[in-house]
C-alpha atoms as an extended CHARMM CRD file, in Angstrom:
* protein
*
       232  EXT
         1         1  MET       CA            230.4300000000       75.5420000000       47.0740000000  PROA      1               0.0000000000
         2         2  ALA       CA            233.0470000000       72.9180000000       46.8720000000  PROA      2               0.0000000000
         3         3  SER       CA            234.3270000000       73.5720000000       50.3910000000  PROA      3               0.0000000000
         4         4  GLU       CA            230.6730000000       73.2220000000       51.6180000000  PROA      4               0.0000000000
         5         5  GLU       CA            230.3980000000       69.9810000000       49.8400000000  PROA      5               0.0000000000
         6         6  LYS       CA            233.5090000000       68.4290000000       51.1710000000  PROA      6               0.0000000000
         7         7  LYS       CA            232.6030000000       69.3470000000       54.9960000000  PROA      7               0.0000000000
         8         8  SER       CA            229.3570000000       67.6350000000       54.1430000000  PROA      8               0.0000000000
         9         9  HSD       CA            231.4150000000       64.6530000000       52.8550000000  PROA      9               0.0000000000
        10        10  ASN       CA            233.7530000000       64.5130000000       55.8280000000  PROA      10              0.0000000000
        11        11  GLU       CA            230.6980000000       65.0170000000       58.3510000000  PROA      11              0.0000000000
        12        12  ASP       CA            229.1290000000       61.8980000000       56.5940000000  PROA      12              0.0000000000
        13        13  GLU       CA            232.1260000000       59.8780000000       56.9480000000  PROA      13              0.0000000000
        14        14  ASN       CA            232.6130000000       60.7770000000       60.6620000000  PROA      14              0.0000000000
        15        15  ASN       CA            228.8640000000       59.9170000000       61.1670000000  PROA      15              0.0000000000
        16        16  SER       CA            229.4960000000       56.4240000000       59.4780000000  PROA      16              0.0000000000
        17        17  SER       CA            232.3820000000       55.7320000000       61.8900000000  PROA      17              0.0000000000
        18        18  ASP       CA            230.2850000000       56.5240000000       65.0210000000  PROA      18              0.0000000000
        19        19  PRO       CA            230.6790000000       53.3420000000       67.0150000000  PROA      19              0.0000000000
        20        20  GLN       CA            226.9180000000       53.4670000000       68.1530000000  PROA      20              0.0000000000
        21        21  GLU       CA            225.8060000000       53.9600000000       64.6810000000  PROA      21              0.0000000000
        22        22  LEU       CA            228.2660000000       51.0240000000       63.5510000000  PROA      22              0.0000000000
        23        23  ILE       CA            226.0580000000       48.7860000000       66.0330000000  PROA      23              0.0000000000
        24        24  ARG       CA            222.6270000000       50.1530000000       65.5090000000  PROA      24              0.0000000000
        25        25  GLU       CA            222.9930000000       49.9480000000       61.5810000000  PROA      25              0.0000000000
        26        26  TYR       CA            224.9930000000       47.0130000000       60.8250000000  PROA      26              0.0000000000
        27        27  GLY       CA            225.5090000000       45.0860000000       64.0110000000  PROA      27              0.0000000000
        28        28  GLN       CA            229.2590000000       45.4920000000       64.1900000000  PROA      28              0.0000000000
        29        29  ALA       CA            231.7490000000       47.2150000000       66.4230000000  PROA      29              0.0000000000
        30        30  VAL       CA            235.3370000000       47.8740000000       67.0500000000  PROA      30              0.0000000000
        31        31  VAL       CA            236.8090000000       47.1890000000       70.4110000000  PROA      31              0.0000000000
        32        32  LYS       CA            240.4030000000       47.8900000000       71.3510000000  PROA      32              0.0000000000
        33        33  ASN       CA            242.6040000000       48.2060000000       74.4060000000  PROA      33              0.0000000000
        34        34  LYS       CA            246.2900000000       49.1340000000       74.9180000000  PROA      34              0.0000000000
        35        35  ASN       CA            247.4400000000       45.5960000000       72.9550000000  PROA      35              0.0000000000
        36        36  GLU       CA            245.1940000000       45.0660000000       70.2460000000  PROA      36              0.0000000000
        37        37  GLN       CA            242.0010000000       46.1420000000       68.4170000000  PROA      37              0.0000000000
        38        38  LEU       CA            239.2690000000       43.7200000000       67.3480000000  PROA      38              0.0000000000
        39        39  TYR       CA            236.4990000000       43.9800000000       64.5930000000  PROA      39              0.0000000000
        40        40  ILE       CA            233.1400000000       42.5280000000       65.6380000000  PROA      40              0.0000000000
        41        41  LEU       CA            230.9800000000       41.2880000000       62.6660000000  PROA      41              0.0000000000
        42        42  SER       CA            227.8740000000       39.8940000000       63.4920000000  PROA      42              0.0000000000
        43        43  ILE       CA            225.7390000000       37.4690000000       60.6330000000  PROA      43              0.0000000000
        44        44  THR       CA            222.1950000000       37.3080000000       62.1140000000  PROA      44              0.0000000000
        45        45  GLY       CA            218.6930000000       36.7690000000       61.0250000000  PROA      45              0.0000000000
        46        46  GLU       CA            218.7240000000       35.6760000000       57.1370000000  PROA      46              0.0000000000
        47        47  ILE       CA            221.5500000000       36.1420000000       54.7150000000  PROA      47              0.0000000000
        48        48  GLU       CA            220.0320000000       38.6780000000       52.1200000000  PROA      48              0.0000000000
        49        49  GLY       CA            220.8720000000       37.6680000000       48.4800000000  PROA      49              0.0000000000
        50        50  HSD       CA            219.8180000000       39.8270000000       45.3720000000  PROA      50              0.0000000000
        51        51  GLU       CA            216.3120000000       40.2980000000       46.1890000000  PROA      51              0.0000000000
        52        52  VAL       CA            215.4840000000       42.5170000000       49.2710000000  PROA      52              0.0000000000
        53        53  LEU       CA            213.4340000000       40.8360000000       52.2830000000  PROA      53              0.0000000000
        54        54  SER       CA            210.3700000000       42.2620000000       53.9070000000  PROA      54              0.0000000000
        55        55  SER       CA            210.8320000000       44.8770000000       56.6780000000  PROA      55              0.0000000000
        56        56  SER       CA            209.5070000000       42.4900000000       59.3750000000  PROA      56              0.0000000000
        57        57  THR       CA            212.4060000000       39.9180000000       58.7030000000  PROA      57              0.0000000000
        58        58  LYS       CA            215.7320000000       40.1840000000       60.3200000000  PROA      58              0.0000000000
        59        59  SER       CA            218.4430000000       40.0750000000       57.7170000000  PROA      59              0.0000000000
        60        60  THR       CA            222.3610000000       40.5130000000       57.0640000000  PROA      60              0.0000000000
        61        61  LYS       CA            222.8790000000       42.2150000000       53.9120000000  PROA      61              0.0000000000
        62        62  TYR       CA            225.9460000000       41.0940000000       51.6690000000  PROA      62              0.0000000000
        63        63  GLU       CA            226.6060000000       44.4620000000       50.2340000000  PROA      63              0.0000000000
        64        64  HSD       CA            227.1880000000       45.8640000000       53.9160000000  PROA      64              0.0000000000
        65        65  VAL       CA            229.4170000000       42.8860000000       54.8170000000  PROA      65              0.0000000000
        66        66  LEU       CA            231.4330000000       42.4740000000       51.7180000000  PROA      66              0.0000000000
        67        67  PRO       CA            233.1870000000       46.3250000000       52.0130000000  PROA      67              0.0000000000
        68        68  GLN       CA            233.5150000000       45.9600000000       55.5750000000  PROA      68              0.0000000000
        69        69  LEU       CA            235.5880000000       42.7930000000       55.1350000000  PROA      69              0.0000000000
        70        70  ALA       CA            237.5350000000       44.5240000000       52.4870000000  PROA      70              0.0000000000
        71        71  LYS       CA            238.1400000000       47.4260000000       54.7620000000  PROA      71              0.0000000000
        72        72  ILE       CA            239.1140000000       45.3420000000       57.6160000000  PROA      72              0.0000000000
        73        73  GLU       CA            242.0130000000       43.6440000000       55.1480000000  PROA      73              0.0000000000
        74        74  HSD       CA            243.1490000000       47.3000000000       54.4470000000  PROA      74              0.0000000000
        75        75  ASP       CA            243.0600000000       48.6520000000       57.9890000000  PROA      75              0.0000000000
        76        76  GLU       CA            246.5370000000       48.3530000000       59.4600000000  PROA      76              0.0000000000
        77        77  THR       CA            244.7210000000       49.1210000000       63.0290000000  PROA      77              0.0000000000
        78        78  ILE       CA            242.6930000000       46.0190000000       63.0840000000  PROA      78              0.0000000000
        79        79  ASP       CA            244.3980000000       42.9600000000       64.3680000000  PROA      79              0.0000000000
        80        80  GLY       CA            241.6730000000       40.4650000000       64.2110000000  PROA      80              0.0000000000
        81        81  VAL       CA            238.0570000000       39.8160000000       63.5150000000  PROA      81              0.0000000000
        82        82  LEU       CA            235.4230000000       38.0350000000       65.8530000000  PROA      82              0.0000000000
        83        83  ILE       CA            232.3720000000       36.6920000000       63.6700000000  PROA      83              0.0000000000
        84        84  LEU       CA            229.1570000000       36.1710000000       65.8200000000  PROA      84              0.0000000000
        85        85  LEU       CA            226.6420000000       33.9700000000       64.2180000000  PROA      85              0.0000000000
        86        86  ASN       CA            222.9210000000       33.4530000000       64.7780000000  PROA      86              0.0000000000
        87        87  THR       CA            221.4460000000       32.8180000000       61.0750000000  PROA      87              0.0000000000
        88        88  VAL       CA            218.9100000000       30.8700000000       59.6840000000  PROA      88              0.0000000000
        89        89  GLY       CA            220.7610000000       30.6790000000       56.5540000000  PROA      89              0.0000000000
        90        90  GLY       CA            219.7070000000       32.2660000000       53.2340000000  PROA      90              0.0000000000
        91        91  ASP       CA            220.9690000000       32.9470000000       49.6420000000  PROA      91              0.0000000000
        92        92  VAL       CA            223.5960000000       30.5730000000       48.6970000000  PROA      92              0.0000000000
        93        93  GLU       CA            225.5850000000       33.1440000000       46.4020000000  PROA      93              0.0000000000
        94        94  ALA       CA            225.6070000000       35.8610000000       49.2370000000  PROA      94              0.0000000000
        95        95  GLY       CA            226.6690000000       33.3390000000       51.8800000000  PROA      95              0.0000000000
        96        96  LEU       CA            229.4860000000       31.6860000000       49.8170000000  PROA      96              0.0000000000
        97        97  ALA       CA            230.7320000000       35.2270000000       48.9300000000  PROA      97              0.0000000000
        98        98  ILE       CA            230.7260000000       36.2190000000       52.5490000000  PROA      98              0.0000000000
        99        99  ALA       CA            232.5770000000       32.9580000000       53.6120000000  PROA      99              0.0000000000
       100       100  GLU       CA            235.1450000000       33.3170000000       50.6750000000  PROA      100             0.0000000000
       101       101  MET       CA            235.8510000000       36.5850000000       51.7750000000  PROA      101             0.0000000000
       102       102  ILE       CA            236.4960000000       35.5520000000       55.7090000000  PROA      102             0.0000000000
       103       103  ALA       CA            238.5360000000       32.7490000000       54.6050000000  PROA      103             0.0000000000
       104       104  SER       CA            240.7320000000       34.8400000000       52.3400000000  PROA      104             0.0000000000
       105       105  LEU       CA            241.6660000000       37.6490000000       55.1340000000  PROA      105             0.0000000000
       106       106  SER       CA            245.1530000000       37.7640000000       56.4100000000  PROA      106             0.0000000000
       107       107  LYS       CA            244.0550000000       39.1210000000       59.8320000000  PROA      107             0.0000000000
       108       108  PRO       CA            243.2340000000       36.1050000000       62.3060000000  PROA      108             0.0000000000
       109       109  THR       CA            239.6930000000       35.2730000000       62.3930000000  PROA      109             0.0000000000
       110       110  VAL       CA            237.4020000000       33.2950000000       65.1130000000  PROA      110             0.0000000000
       111       111  SER       CA            233.8940000000       32.5670000000       64.7730000000  PROA      111             0.0000000000
       112       112  LEU       CA            231.2170000000       31.8650000000       67.3430000000  PROA      112             0.0000000000
       113       113  VAL       CA            227.9870000000       30.2410000000       66.8050000000  PROA      113             0.0000000000
       114       114  LEU       CA            225.5420000000       31.1930000000       69.2640000000  PROA      114             0.0000000000
       115       115  GLY       CA            221.7500000000       30.3690000000       68.6930000000  PROA      115             0.0000000000
       116       116  GLY       CA            222.6280000000       28.6380000000       65.4300000000  PROA      116             0.0000000000
       117       117  SER       CA            224.3490000000       28.7280000000       62.1100000000  PROA      117             0.0000000000
       118       118  HSD       CA            221.9600000000       26.8520000000       59.5250000000  PROA      118             0.0000000000
       119       119  SER       CA            222.1740000000       25.9110000000       55.9410000000  PROA      119             0.0000000000
       120       120  ILE       CA            224.5430000000       28.2790000000       54.1570000000  PROA      120             0.0000000000
       121       121  GLY       CA            225.2890000000       29.7830000000       57.6590000000  PROA      121             0.0000000000
       122       122  VAL       CA            227.6150000000       26.3510000000       57.9000000000  PROA      122             0.0000000000
       123       123  PRO       CA            230.2990000000       27.6320000000       55.2450000000  PROA      123             0.0000000000
       124       124  VAL       CA            230.2400000000       30.9510000000       57.0680000000  PROA      124             0.0000000000
       125       125  ALA       CA            230.9570000000       29.5060000000       60.2750000000  PROA      125             0.0000000000
       126       126  VAL       CA            233.5890000000       27.4940000000       59.2710000000  PROA      126             0.0000000000
       127       127  SER       CA            235.5880000000       30.1360000000       56.9600000000  PROA      127             0.0000000000
       128       128  ALA       CA            237.3150000000       31.3820000000       59.9860000000  PROA      128             0.0000000000
       129       129  ASP       CA            240.6260000000       30.2540000000       61.1130000000  PROA      129             0.0000000000
       130       130  TYR       CA            239.2320000000       28.9450000000       64.4480000000  PROA      130             0.0000000000
       131       131  SER       CA            235.6240000000       28.1430000000       65.1870000000  PROA      131             0.0000000000
       132       132  TYR       CA            233.4830000000       27.6350000000       68.4950000000  PROA      132             0.0000000000
       133       133  VAL       CA            229.9710000000       26.7660000000       69.1530000000  PROA      133             0.0000000000
       134       134  VAL       CA            228.2060000000       27.4290000000       72.4520000000  PROA      134             0.0000000000
       135       135  PRO       CA            227.1460000000       24.2630000000       74.1170000000  PROA      135             0.0000000000
       136       136  THR       CA            223.1680000000       24.9160000000       73.0350000000  PROA      136             0.0000000000
       137       137  GLY       CA            224.2150000000       26.0620000000       69.3430000000  PROA      137             0.0000000000
       138       138  THR       CA            222.8500000000       24.1170000000       66.5740000000  PROA      138             0.0000000000
       139       139  MET       CA            223.2120000000       23.4980000000       62.9880000000  PROA      139             0.0000000000
       140       140  VAL       CA            220.9390000000       22.3550000000       60.4280000000  PROA      140             0.0000000000
       141       141  ILE       CA            222.5400000000       20.6420000000       57.4910000000  PROA      141             0.0000000000
       142       142  HSD       CA            220.4790000000       19.9640000000       54.3870000000  PROA      142             0.0000000000
       143       143  PRO       CA            220.2670000000       19.7230000000       50.5900000000  PROA      143             0.0000000000
       144       144  VAL       CA            220.2350000000       22.9720000000       48.1310000000  PROA      144             0.0000000000
       145       145  ARG       CA            216.6150000000       23.9910000000       47.8070000000  PROA      145             0.0000000000
       146       146  THR       CA            214.8610000000       26.7660000000       45.5160000000  PROA      146             0.0000000000
       147       147  SER       CA            211.8220000000       28.3600000000       45.2690000000  PROA      147             0.0000000000
       148       148  GLY       CA            209.9120000000       30.1240000000       42.3260000000  PROA      148             0.0000000000
       149       149  THR       CA            209.4860000000       28.4820000000       38.7800000000  PROA      149             0.0000000000
       150       150  VAL       CA            211.7260000000       25.3910000000       38.1950000000  PROA      150             0.0000000000
       151       151  LEU       CA            212.1040000000       23.9910000000       34.8690000000  PROA      151             0.0000000000
       152       152  GLY       CA            211.4450000000       20.0820000000       35.0470000000  PROA      152             0.0000000000
       153       153  VAL       CA            214.6860000000       19.1770000000       32.7620000000  PROA      153             0.0000000000
       154       154  LYS       CA            218.0050000000       17.6320000000       33.5410000000  PROA      154             0.0000000000
       155       155  GLN       CA            219.7450000000       20.8000000000       33.3930000000  PROA      155             0.0000000000
       156       156  SER       CA            217.9250000000       22.3740000000       36.2340000000  PROA      156             0.0000000000
       157       157  PHE       CA            219.0820000000       19.4120000000       38.6410000000  PROA      157             0.0000000000
       158       158  ASP       CA            222.3760000000       19.4100000000       37.1290000000  PROA      158             0.0000000000
       159       159  TYR       CA            222.6760000000       23.1160000000       38.2680000000  PROA      159             0.0000000000
       160       160  MET       CA            221.4760000000       22.3620000000       41.6610000000  PROA      160             0.0000000000
       161       161  LYS       CA            223.7680000000       19.7600000000       42.3020000000  PROA      161             0.0000000000
       162       162  GLN       CA            226.6440000000       22.0160000000       40.9140000000  PROA      162             0.0000000000
       163       163  ILE       CA            225.5520000000       24.4990000000       43.5920000000  PROA      163             0.0000000000
       164       164  GLN       CA            225.5650000000       21.7190000000       46.0820000000  PROA      164             0.0000000000
       165       165  GLU       CA            228.9140000000       20.7070000000       45.1310000000  PROA      165             0.0000000000
       166       166  ARG       CA            230.5240000000       24.4230000000       45.5410000000  PROA      166             0.0000000000
       167       167  ILE       CA            229.0240000000       24.4130000000       49.2260000000  PROA      167             0.0000000000
       168       168  VAL       CA            230.2100000000       20.9830000000       50.0560000000  PROA      168             0.0000000000
       169       169  SER       CA            233.6170000000       21.6460000000       48.7530000000  PROA      169             0.0000000000
       170       170  PHE       CA            234.0160000000       24.9860000000       50.5110000000  PROA      170             0.0000000000
       171       171  VAL       CA            232.8800000000       23.1610000000       54.0380000000  PROA      171             0.0000000000
       172       172  VAL       CA            235.3420000000       20.1550000000       53.5830000000  PROA      172             0.0000000000
       173       173  SER       CA            238.1560000000       22.4840000000       52.6420000000  PROA      173             0.0000000000
       174       174  ASN       CA            237.8120000000       24.9770000000       55.6270000000  PROA      174             0.0000000000
       175       175  CYS       CA            237.1650000000       22.2670000000       58.4590000000  PROA      175             0.0000000000
       176       176  SER       CA            237.5850000000       18.3860000000       59.1400000000  PROA      176             0.0000000000
       177       177  ILE       CA            234.8090000000       16.4640000000       58.2020000000  PROA      177             0.0000000000
       178       178  LYS       CA            235.1730000000       14.3250000000       55.3270000000  PROA      178             0.0000000000
       179       179  LYS       CA            232.8840000000       14.8230000000       51.9990000000  PROA      179             0.0000000000
       180       180  ASN       CA            230.9450000000       11.6430000000       52.2020000000  PROA      180             0.0000000000
       181       181  ARG       CA            230.0840000000       12.1500000000       55.9900000000  PROA      181             0.0000000000
       182       182  MET       CA            228.7010000000       15.7500000000       55.0990000000  PROA      182             0.0000000000
       183       183  GLU       CA            226.6550000000       14.5050000000       52.0480000000  PROA      183             0.0000000000
       184       184  GLU       CA            225.4810000000       11.7540000000       54.5860000000  PROA      184             0.0000000000
       185       185  LEU       CA            224.2710000000       14.3280000000       56.9100000000  PROA      185             0.0000000000
       186       186  MET       CA            222.7560000000       16.4780000000       54.1890000000  PROA      186             0.0000000000
       187       187  MET       CA            220.5920000000       13.5600000000       52.8610000000  PROA      187             0.0000000000
       188       188  ASN       CA            219.6070000000       12.0440000000       55.9700000000  PROA      188             0.0000000000
       189       189  THR       CA            215.9180000000       11.0780000000       55.7440000000  PROA      189             0.0000000000
       190       190  SER       CA            215.3690000000        9.8360000000       59.3820000000  PROA      190             0.0000000000
       191       191  MET       CA            215.6850000000       12.9530000000       61.5100000000  PROA      191             0.0000000000
       192       192  LEU       CA            213.4210000000       15.7010000000       59.8280000000  PROA      192             0.0000000000
       193       193  THR       CA            209.5260000000       14.5010000000       59.5220000000  PROA      193             0.0000000000
       194       194  ARG       CA            208.8240000000       16.9330000000       56.3200000000  PROA      194             0.0000000000
       195       195  ASP       CA            212.4070000000       17.5250000000       55.0800000000  PROA      195             0.0000000000
       196       196  ILE       CA            215.8060000000       15.8620000000       54.3380000000  PROA      196             0.0000000000
       197       197  GLY       CA            218.9900000000       16.8950000000       56.4960000000  PROA      197             0.0000000000
       198       198  THR       CA            220.2900000000       16.5170000000       60.1500000000  PROA      198             0.0000000000
       199       199  ILE       CA            219.9570000000       18.9080000000       62.9840000000  PROA      199             0.0000000000
       200       200  LEU       CA            223.3930000000       18.8560000000       65.1700000000  PROA      200             0.0000000000
       201       201  VAL       CA            223.5720000000       20.7560000000       68.6120000000  PROA      201             0.0000000000
       202       202  GLY       CA            226.9780000000       21.7090000000       70.4740000000  PROA      202             0.0000000000
       203       203  LYS       CA            229.1920000000       19.0300000000       71.2200000000  PROA      203             0.0000000000
       204       204  GLU       CA            227.5580000000       16.8520000000       68.2540000000  PROA      204             0.0000000000
       205       205  ILE       CA            228.8830000000       19.5610000000       65.8030000000  PROA      205             0.0000000000
       206       206  VAL       CA            232.2490000000       19.3290000000       66.8960000000  PROA      206             0.0000000000
       207       207  LYS       CA            232.4210000000       15.5420000000       67.0290000000  PROA      207             0.0000000000
       208       208  GLU       CA            231.6120000000       15.6420000000       63.3760000000  PROA      208             0.0000000000
       209       209  GLY       CA            234.5780000000       17.7030000000       62.8590000000  PROA      209             0.0000000000
       210       210  ILE       CA            232.4900000000       20.7660000000       61.5440000000  PROA      210             0.0000000000
       211       211  ILE       CA            233.3740000000       23.2330000000       64.1750000000  PROA      211             0.0000000000
       212       212  ASP       CA            236.8700000000       23.1730000000       66.2940000000  PROA      212             0.0000000000
       213       213  ASP       CA            235.5930000000       23.4830000000       69.8970000000  PROA      213             0.0000000000
       214       214  VAL       CA            232.6760000000       24.0110000000       72.1400000000  PROA      214             0.0000000000
       215       215  GLY       CA            232.8400000000       27.3100000000       74.0010000000  PROA      215             0.0000000000
       216       216  GLY       CA            231.5590000000       30.8850000000       74.6610000000  PROA      216             0.0000000000
       217       217  ILE       CA            232.7780000000       34.7340000000       73.9550000000  PROA      217             0.0000000000
       218       218  GLN       CA            235.3980000000       34.4440000000       76.8270000000  PROA      218             0.0000000000
       219       219  ASP       CA            236.9790000000       31.6110000000       74.8470000000  PROA      219             0.0000000000
       220       220  ALA       CA            236.3260000000       32.9560000000       71.3720000000  PROA      220             0.0000000000
       221       221  VAL       CA            237.9160000000       36.3520000000       72.5410000000  PROA      221             0.0000000000
       222       222  ALA       CA            240.9650000000       34.4880000000       74.3290000000  PROA      222             0.0000000000
       223       223  LYS       CA            241.5910000000       32.3170000000       71.0910000000  PROA      223             0.0000000000
       224       224  LEU       CA            241.6060000000       35.7920000000       68.9850000000  PROA      224             0.0000000000
       225       225  LYS       CA            243.8400000000       37.3340000000       71.1390000000  PROA      225             0.0000000000
       226       226  GLU       CA            246.1800000000       34.2390000000       71.4290000000  PROA      226             0.0000000000
       227       227  MET       CA            246.2960000000       34.0770000000       67.1590000000  PROA      227             0.0000000000
       228       228  ILE       CA            247.1170000000       37.7610000000       67.1930000000  PROA      228             0.0000000000
       229       229  LYS       CA            249.9530000000       37.4100000000       69.7380000000  PROA      229             0.0000000000
       230       230  GLU       CA            251.3750000000       34.3360000000       67.3760000000  PROA      230             0.0000000000
       231       231  ASN       CA            250.9410000000       36.8110000000       64.2820000000  PROA      231             0.0000000000
       232       232  HSD       CA            252.8700000000       39.5610000000       65.4890000000  PROA      232             0.0000000000
């Protein structure tokens, strides 16, 4: 019986490491050639927090991403990580957890903003060692917002301010934008008709010092390979 259970466990492990299964279930992949092995991590849709989103919503689950990042750090065969982003944002705690994990990896990391990396997707985008945005890629930068019941007391607003400070602090410590400029973009009232914040596109994001450079997948992969070579 024990041998059958062990065999079943080994089969499960083999299935979970299947390349097609990894892409289908988690949107992740491992690519390798004779010189290096890269891990492709995609952050897409809405970053899911402690509450499960509806089945019709595309989401990235932090309970999937965090163990994978821990595995990447431990796996000596992985030389670098490419993070592909196309996210509307999502849960603040989950987004910051992912960003902090990426920032603390010892392996070289490069992020590439494709369609967009909005809201809490901004800290995730800047958490890599080097970041790119495609020419049409966008970012929406806005203040923290919440849903559900909110007590109309000072403590509630102090708590939201504290959360916002955590986000701003992480962003400015991982890119070139200054704190006062980041807060100006967040509190902009002249751009969005029904909201507060700023929409930035491609070169504008680089000009503000949030993302390092404008480029595509070729640039991102080339930069990652260059960093891996320097790291060795």
